[in-house]
Amino acid sequence: MSLEKTNRMNYLFDFYQALLTPKQRNYMSLYYLDDYSLGEIAEEFEVSRQAVYDNIKRTEAMLEQYEEKLALFEKFEQRQQLLQTLKRQVEHSSDATETISALENLE
């Protein structure tokens, strides 16, 4: 699994975990946050490895659907980019008027 996918799932989980069932939260938390293997999760919950895999894949799809509809992660990323732009403007601007002007242009 790629680091990029893991990071994305961690963010999506942070934003949308309240919309998941306790079982989905447990599986996703163990798999993505605690780095448990499918086998370890299966053993913990006394289910098959395939059941854990299927549940995680369905939950990932649900998280992506929530993001598609609500776009909380996308908006978060946009805010992060705006903050970086603001920081650069402040660092490179000796005149506050330039910074204010730059901020107005970002809106």
CSV table of C-alpha atoms in Angstrom, one decimal:
chain,number,residue,atom,x,y,z
A,1,MET,CA,0.0,0.0,0.0
A,2,SER,CA,1.4,3.4,-0.9
A,3,LEU,CA,2.2,6.0,1.7
A,4,GLU,CA,0.0,8.5,-0.3
A,5,LYS,CA,-3.1,6.2,0.0
A,6,THR,CA,-2.4,5.6,3.7
A,7,ASN,CA,-2.2,9.3,4.3
A,8,ARG,CA,-5.4,10.0,2.4
A,9,MET,CA,-7.3,7.3,4.2
A,10,ASN,CA,-6.0,8.6,7.6
A,11,TYR,CA,-7.3,12.1,6.7
A,12,LEU,CA,-10.6,10.8,5.4
A,13,PHE,CA,-11.0,8.6,8.5
A,14,ASP,CA,-10.3,11.7,10.7
A,15,PHE,CA,-12.9,13.7,8.9
A,16,TYR,CA,-15.6,11.1,8.5
A,17,GLN,CA,-15.2,8.5,11.3
A,18,ALA,CA,-18.3,9.8,13.1
A,19,LEU,CA,-20.3,8.5,10.1
A,20,LEU,CA,-18.9,4.9,10.5
A,21,THR,CA,-20.1,2.1,12.6
A,22,PRO,CA,-18.1,1.1,15.7
A,23,LYS,CA,-16.9,-2.0,13.9
A,24,GLN,CA,-15.8,0.0,10.8
A,25,ARG,CA,-14.0,2.5,13.1
A,26,ASN,CA,-12.2,-0.3,14.9
A,27,TYR,CA,-11.0,-2.1,11.7
A,28,MET,CA,-9.9,1.2,10.1
A,29,SER,CA,-8.1,2.4,13.2
A,30,LEU,CA,-6.3,-0.8,13.7
A,31,TYR,CA,-5.4,-1.2,10.0
A,32,TYR,CA,-4.4,2.4,9.2
A,33,LEU,CA,-3.4,4.0,12.5
A,34,ASP,CA,-2.0,1.1,14.4
A,35,ASP,CA,-0.6,-0.7,11.4
A,36,TYR,CA,-2.2,-4.1,12.2
A,37,SER,CA,-2.2,-6.7,9.5
A,38,LEU,CA,-5.4,-8.2,8.2
A,39,GLY,CA,-4.6,-11.4,10.0
A,40,GLU,CA,-4.0,-9.7,13.3
A,41,ILE,CA,-7.3,-7.8,13.1
A,42,ALA,CA,-9.1,-11.1,12.1
A,43,GLU,CA,-7.6,-12.8,15.1
A,44,GLU,CA,-8.6,-9.9,17.4
A,45,PHE,CA,-12.2,-10.0,16.3
A,46,GLU,CA,-12.4,-13.8,15.7
A,47,VAL,CA,-13.4,-13.4,12.0
A,48,SER,CA,-11.8,-14.5,8.8
A,49,ARG,CA,-9.1,-12.4,7.2
A,50,GLN,CA,-11.3,-12.1,4.1
A,51,ALA,CA,-14.1,-10.6,6.3
A,52,VAL,CA,-11.7,-8.0,7.6
A,53,TYR,CA,-10.4,-7.2,4.0
A,54,ASP,CA,-14.0,-6.9,2.7
A,55,ASN,CA,-15.0,-4.6,5.5
A,56,ILE,CA,-12.0,-2.4,5.1
A,57,LYS,CA,-12.5,-2.1,1.3
A,58,ARG,CA,-16.2,-1.3,1.7
A,59,THR,CA,-15.3,1.3,4.4
A,60,GLU,CA,-12.6,2.9,2.1
A,61,ALA,CA,-15.2,3.2,-0.6
A,62,MET,CA,-17.7,4.8,1.8
A,63,LEU,CA,-15.1,7.3,2.9
A,64,GLU,CA,-14.4,8.2,-0.7
A,65,GLN,CA,-18.1,8.7,-1.3
A,66,TYR,CA,-18.4,10.9,1.7
A,67,GLU,CA,-15.5,13.0,0.5
A,68,GLU,CA,-17.0,13.2,-3.0
A,69,LYS,CA,-20.2,14.6,-1.5
A,70,LEU,CA,-18.9,16.7,1.4
A,71,ALA,CA,-15.3,17.5,0.2
A,72,LEU,CA,-14.0,18.2,3.7
A,73,PHE,CA,-10.5,16.9,2.9
A,74,GLU,CA,-10.4,18.9,-0.4
A,75,LYS,CA,-11.4,22.1,1.5
A,76,PHE,CA,-8.8,21.3,4.2
A,77,GLU,CA,-6.1,21.0,1.5
A,78,GLN,CA,-7.2,24.3,-0.1
A,79,ARG,CA,-7.0,26.0,3.3
A,80,GLN,CA,-3.5,24.6,3.8
A,81,GLN,CA,-2.4,26.0,0.4
A,82,LEU,CA,-3.9,29.4,1.2
A,83,LEU,CA,-2.0,29.4,4.5
A,84,GLN,CA,1.2,28.6,2.8
A,85,THR,CA,0.6,31.4,0.3
A,86,LEU,CA,-0.2,33.8,3.1
A,87,LYS,CA,3.0,32.8,5.0
A,88,ARG,CA,5.1,33.4,1.8
A,89,GLN,CA,3.4,36.7,1.3
A,90,VAL,CA,4.1,37.9,4.8
A,91,GLU,CA,7.7,36.7,4.7
A,92,HIS,CA,8.4,38.4,1.4
A,93,SER,CA,6.4,41.6,1.9
A,94,SER,CA,7.7,44.5,3.9
A,95,ASP,CA,4.5,46.4,3.2
A,96,ALA,CA,1.3,45.3,4.9
A,97,THR,CA,-0.8,46.8,2.1
A,98,GLU,CA,0.7,44.2,-0.3
A,99,THR,CA,-0.2,41.4,2.0
A,100,ILE,CA,-3.8,42.6,2.4
A,101,SER,CA,-4.1,43.0,-1.4
A,102,ALA,CA,-2.7,39.5,-2.0
A,103,LEU,CA,-5.2,38.1,0.5
A,104,GLU,CA,-8.1,39.9,-1.2
A,105,ASN,CA,-7.0,38.4,-4.5
A,106,LEU,CA,-7.1,34.8,-3.0
A,107,GLU,CA,-10.8,35.0,-2.2
